[in-house]
């Protein structure tokens, strides 16, 4: 699998405009957390800090798979700064959960605190209780709206689970032995080369790591064929053809599938490589998560 981060549940903050503040030359928009919803996320780090009184505090660095992009929410994976190596789209949260139900209980607690902030500074007048109730109603109407997004997020991310995690090995070359990159990096580096990639099991892979002898390989299955122009996935379970375009996996009903003659010719003349990834691993790694429009969800509800 391309992504092997642990999958957990966490509270995703919904950030909205919260007034104006003085800026350098003029007033600037101020943003704040309007409420929380639950989402699956990629866990990419943990940090322990100690307070002066010796207590320990854990924070978790996560990447939410859906992130706001103008009026929609788009699928996103962890991305890193090439110079500093820091994740550029992560958030820090104070709690993570293996259970969605546990995360929702914590969400209710955190939203209750946010709700209280909406009325805590109201003046004590004869209309205080009415104003308090109004503020609470406005807040929970907003929570109810974003819980539509929460339900759609969890539905779209149903396939994202720890069961899909798999150790990602380096590619093995027939000529050079173990290469310093995995299959998905290999596809980027070798997109303009002629090659044939075989899928092997763990036992065969370990054997190759130690001996580099192709004569020891049995039951190797052709996986990818690159002809210096396009890379096609060799998969008997599909009627059409999966292929790589700009490092992304795409599908075509009209592109010819790789036939046995092409595999035989490539076996003789092209570079050969070996990986433990399978066709299913590759397809799952590029699963097309659909974008989400909260506006459409609200219209659909009406």
Coordinates of C-alpha atoms in Angstrom, one line a residue:
X1 CA 0.0 0.0 0.0
X2 CA 1.2 3.5 -0.8
X3 CA 0.0 5.0 2.5
X4 CA 0.6 3.0 5.7
X5 CA 0.0 5.5 8.4
X6 CA -2.1 4.3 11.4
X7 CA -5.8 5.3 10.9
X8 CA -7.5 6.8 14.0
X9 CA -10.5 9.0 14.8
X10 CA -10.0 12.5 16.0
X11 CA -12.0 15.8 16.3
X12 CA -11.7 18.0 13.2
X13 CA -12.2 21.7 14.0
X14 CA -14.6 23.6 11.8
X15 CA -13.1 27.1 11.4
X16 CA -15.4 30.0 10.5
X17 CA -15.1 33.8 10.5
X18 CA -15.5 35.2 14.0
X19 CA -15.4 39.0 13.5
X20 CA -12.7 41.5 12.7
X21 CA -9.4 42.5 14.4
X22 CA -7.1 45.5 13.7
X23 CA -4.4 44.6 11.1
X24 CA -1.3 46.3 9.9
X25 CA -3.1 48.9 7.8
X26 CA -6.8 47.9 8.1
X27 CA -9.2 45.5 9.7
X28 CA -8.6 41.8 9.1
X29 CA -10.8 38.8 9.3
X30 CA -10.5 36.8 12.5
X31 CA -11.2 33.1 12.4
X32 CA -12.0 30.7 15.2
X33 CA -13.3 27.1 15.8
X34 CA -17.0 27.1 15.4
X35 CA -17.5 23.5 16.4
X36 CA -16.0 20.0 16.1
X37 CA -16.9 17.0 14.1
X38 CA -15.5 13.5 14.0
X39 CA -13.3 12.2 11.2
X40 CA -10.9 9.4 10.4
X41 CA -7.4 10.7 10.0
X42 CA -3.8 9.7 9.3
X43 CA -1.7 9.6 12.5
X44 CA 1.8 10.8 11.5
X45 CA 3.3 11.7 14.8
X46 CA 3.1 12.0 18.6
X47 CA 4.7 14.5 20.9
X48 CA 5.3 14.4 24.7
X49 CA 5.7 17.6 26.7
X50 CA 6.3 18.0 30.4
X51 CA 4.9 20.8 32.5
X52 CA 6.8 22.5 35.4
X53 CA 5.0 20.4 38.0
X54 CA 6.2 17.2 36.2
X55 CA 3.0 16.2 34.5
X56 CA 3.1 14.7 31.0
X57 CA 1.0 15.9 28.1
X58 CA 0.6 14.1 24.8
X59 CA -0.4 15.7 21.5
X60 CA -0.9 14.0 18.2
X61 CA 0.0 15.2 14.7
X62 CA -2.7 14.1 12.3
X63 CA -3.8 14.7 8.7
X64 CA -7.5 14.8 8.0
X65 CA -8.2 13.1 4.7
X66 CA -10.8 15.7 3.7
X67 CA -9.8 19.3 3.8
X68 CA -11.7 22.5 2.8
X69 CA -11.1 23.9 -0.6
X70 CA -13.2 26.9 -1.2
X71 CA -16.8 25.6 -1.3
X72 CA -16.0 21.9 -1.2
X73 CA -14.1 19.4 0.8
X74 CA -11.4 17.5 -1.1
X75 CA -9.5 14.3 -0.4
X76 CA -5.9 15.0 0.8
X77 CA -3.0 12.9 1.9
X78 CA 0.0 13.9 4.0
X79 CA 2.4 16.2 2.1
X80 CA 5.8 17.2 3.2
X81 CA 8.2 20.2 2.6
X82 CA 11.0 18.8 0.5
X83 CA 13.7 21.0 2.3
X84 CA 12.7 20.8 6.0
X85 CA 10.7 17.5 5.9
X86 CA 7.8 18.9 7.9
X87 CA 4.3 18.0 7.1
X88 CA 2.5 20.9 5.5
X89 CA -1.1 19.9 5.9
X90 CA -1.2 18.4 9.4
X91 CA -3.1 19.5 12.6
X92 CA -2.3 18.9 16.3
X93 CA -5.0 17.3 18.4
X94 CA -5.2 16.5 22.1
X95 CA -6.8 13.1 21.7
X96 CA -7.2 10.2 19.3
X97 CA -9.5 7.2 19.3
X98 CA -9.8 3.7 17.8
X99 CA -13.6 3.9 18.2
X100 CA -15.9 6.3 16.4
X101 CA -18.4 6.2 19.3
X102 CA -15.7 7.2 21.8
X103 CA -14.7 10.1 19.5
X104 CA -18.3 11.3 19.3
X105 CA -18.6 11.3 23.1
X106 CA -15.5 13.5 23.3
X107 CA -16.9 15.7 20.5
X108 CA -20.1 16.3 22.6
X109 CA -17.9 17.4 25.5
X110 CA -15.8 19.8 23.5
X111 CA -18.8 21.2 21.7
X112 CA -20.5 21.8 25.0
X113 CA -17.5 23.9 26.1
X114 CA -17.7 25.9 22.8
X115 CA -21.4 26.4 23.3
X116 CA -20.9 27.8 26.8
X117 CA -18.5 30.4 25.3
X118 CA -21.3 31.8 23.1
X119 CA -23.4 33.0 26.1
X120 CA -21.0 33.1 29.1
X121 CA -20.4 36.9 28.6
X122 CA -24.0 37.9 28.2
X123 CA -25.1 40.6 30.6
X124 CA -27.3 39.5 33.5
X125 CA -30.6 41.0 32.7
X126 CA -34.3 40.0 32.9
X127 CA -33.9 38.5 29.4
X128 CA -30.7 36.5 30.2
X129 CA -32.3 33.1 30.1
X130 CA -34.0 33.8 26.7
X131 CA -30.8 35.1 25.2
X132 CA -28.8 32.1 26.6
X133 CA -31.3 29.7 25.1
X134 CA -31.2 31.6 21.8
X135 CA -27.4 31.3 21.7
X136 CA -27.5 27.6 22.5
X137 CA -30.0 27.0 19.8
X138 CA -27.9 28.8 17.2
X139 CA -24.8 26.9 18.2
X140 CA -26.5 23.4 18.0
X141 CA -28.1 24.3 14.7
X142 CA -24.6 24.9 13.4
X143 CA -23.4 21.6 14.9
X144 CA -26.4 19.8 13.3
X145 CA -25.5 21.4 9.9
X146 CA -21.9 20.2 10.1
X147 CA -22.9 16.7 11.3
X148 CA -24.2 16.2 7.8
X149 CA -20.7 16.7 6.6
X150 CA -19.4 14.4 9.4
X151 CA -21.8 11.6 8.2
X152 CA -20.6 12.0 4.6
X153 CA -17.0 12.0 5.6
X154 CA -17.3 8.8 7.6
X155 CA -19.2 7.2 4.7
X156 CA -16.7 8.2 2.1
X157 CA -13.8 7.1 4.3
X158 CA -15.3 3.6 5.1
X159 CA -12.5 1.9 3.0
X160 CA -9.8 3.7 4.9
X161 CA -8.8 1.3 7.7
X162 CA -5.8 -0.2 9.5
X163 CA -6.6 -3.6 7.8
X164 CA -5.2 -2.1 4.6
X165 CA -1.8 -1.2 6.1
X166 CA 1.1 -3.2 4.7
X167 CA 4.8 -2.8 4.9
X168 CA 6.1 -1.0 1.8
X169 CA 9.4 -2.6 0.6
X170 CA 12.1 -1.2 -1.7
X171 CA 12.1 -2.3 -5.3
X172 CA 14.6 -4.9 -6.3
X173 CA 16.4 -4.6 -9.7
X174 CA 17.7 -7.6 -11.6
X175 CA 21.0 -5.7 -12.3
X176 CA 21.5 -3.5 -9.2
X177 CA 19.9 -5.4 -6.3
X178 CA 17.8 -3.5 -3.8
X179 CA 17.1 0.1 -4.9
X180 CA 16.6 2.9 -2.3
X181 CA 13.0 3.6 -3.1
X182 CA 9.6 1.9 -3.1
X183 CA 7.4 1.0 -6.0
X184 CA 5.4 4.3 -6.1
X185 CA 8.6 6.4 -6.1
X186 CA 9.9 4.0 -8.8
X187 CA 6.9 4.7 -11.0
X188 CA 7.8 8.4 -10.9
X189 CA 11.5 8.0 -11.5
X190 CA 11.2 5.4 -14.3
X191 CA 8.1 6.8 -16.2
X192 CA 10.2 7.3 -19.4
X193 CA 11.9 3.9 -19.3
X194 CA 11.1 0.4 -20.6
X195 CA 10.6 -2.0 -17.8
X196 CA 8.6 -5.0 -16.4
X197 CA 7.8 -5.2 -12.7
X198 CA 6.9 -8.5 -11.1
X199 CA 5.0 -9.1 -7.9
X200 CA 6.5 -11.7 -5.5
X201 CA 5.5 -12.9 -2.1
X202 CA 7.4 -12.1 1.1
X203 CA 9.5 -15.3 1.0
X204 CA 10.6 -14.8 -2.5
X205 CA 11.4 -11.1 -1.8
X206 CA 13.6 -11.9 1.1
X207 CA 15.4 -14.6 -0.9
X208 CA 16.0 -12.0 -3.7
X209 CA 17.4 -9.5 -1.1
X210 CA 19.9 -12.1 0.0
X211 CA 21.0 -13.6 -3.3
X212 CA 19.8 -11.4 -6.2
X213 CA 19.5 -14.6 -8.2
X214 CA 16.4 -14.7 -10.5
X215 CA 16.7 -18.5 -10.8
X216 CA 15.5 -18.7 -7.2
X217 CA 12.2 -16.9 -8.1
X218 CA 9.0 -18.9 -8.5
X219 CA 5.4 -17.8 -9.1
X220 CA 6.4 -14.2 -9.9
X221 CA 3.4 -12.4 -11.4
X222 CA 3.8 -9.7 -14.0
X223 CA 2.5 -6.5 -12.5
X224 CA 3.5 -3.4 -14.4
X225 CA 4.7 -2.8 -18.0
X226 CA 6.4 0.5 -18.9
X227 CA 7.1 1.2 -22.6
X228 CA 8.8 4.6 -22.1
X229 CA 5.5 6.4 -22.9
X230 CA 3.0 4.9 -20.6
X231 CA 2.9 2.4 -17.7
X232 CA 0.0 -0.1 -17.6
X233 CA -1.1 -2.3 -14.8
X234 CA -1.4 -6.0 -15.6
X235 CA -4.6 -7.1 -13.9
X236 CA -6.7 -10.0 -15.1
X237 CA -9.7 -9.1 -12.9
X238 CA -10.6 -5.9 -14.9
X239 CA -12.1 -5.6 -18.3
X240 CA -10.4 -2.3 -19.1
X241 CA -6.9 -1.1 -18.4
X242 CA -5.4 0.7 -15.5
X243 CA -2.6 3.0 -16.4
X244 CA -0.4 5.7 -14.9
X245 CA -0.7 9.3 -16.1
X246 CA 1.3 12.0 -14.3
X247 CA 2.0 9.6 -11.5
X248 CA -1.8 9.0 -10.9
X249 CA -3.6 5.7 -11.6
X250 CA -6.4 6.1 -14.2
X251 CA -8.8 3.7 -15.9
X252 CA -9.7 3.3 -19.6
X253 CA -12.2 1.0 -21.3
X254 CA -10.6 1.6 -24.7
X255 CA -6.9 1.3 -23.9
X256 CA -5.6 -2.2 -24.8
X257 CA -4.7 -4.4 -21.9
X258 CA -1.2 -5.9 -21.7
X259 CA -1.1 -9.2 -23.6
X260 CA 1.2 -12.2 -23.2
X261 CA 3.3 -11.4 -26.2
X262 CA 4.1 -8.0 -24.8
X263 CA 5.1 -9.6 -21.5
X264 CA 7.3 -12.1 -23.2
X265 CA 9.1 -9.5 -25.3
X266 CA 9.6 -7.2 -22.2
X267 CA 10.9 -10.2 -20.3
X268 CA 13.7 -10.6 -22.8
X269 CA 14.7 -7.0 -23.5
X270 CA 13.4 -4.6 -20.8
X271 CA 14.7 -4.0 -17.3
X272 CA 13.1 -6.2 -14.7
X273 CA 12.2 -5.3 -11.2
X274 CA 10.5 -7.0 -8.2
X275 CA 8.1 -5.8 -5.5
X276 CA 5.8 -7.3 -2.9
X277 CA 3.0 -5.0 -4.0
X278 CA 0.0 -6.6 -5.8
X279 CA -2.4 -5.2 -8.4
X280 CA -5.0 -4.9 -5.6
X281 CA -2.6 -2.9 -3.5
X282 CA -2.0 -0.5 -6.3
X283 CA -5.7 0.0 -7.1
X284 CA -6.5 0.5 -3.4
X285 CA -3.7 3.0 -3.1
X286 CA -5.3 5.3 -5.7
X287 CA -8.9 4.8 -4.7
X288 CA -10.9 7.8 -6.0
X289 CA -12.4 9.5 -2.9
X290 CA -15.1 11.8 -4.1
X291 CA -15.3 15.5 -3.1
X292 CA -18.0 16.6 -0.7
X293 CA -20.2 19.7 -1.0
X294 CA -21.9 20.7 2.2
X295 CA -24.2 23.0 0.2
X296 CA -25.5 20.0 -1.8
X297 CA -25.9 18.0 1.4
X298 CA -28.1 20.8 2.9
X299 CA -30.2 21.1 -0.3
X300 CA -30.6 17.3 -0.4
X301 CA -31.9 17.3 3.2
X302 CA -34.5 19.8 2.3

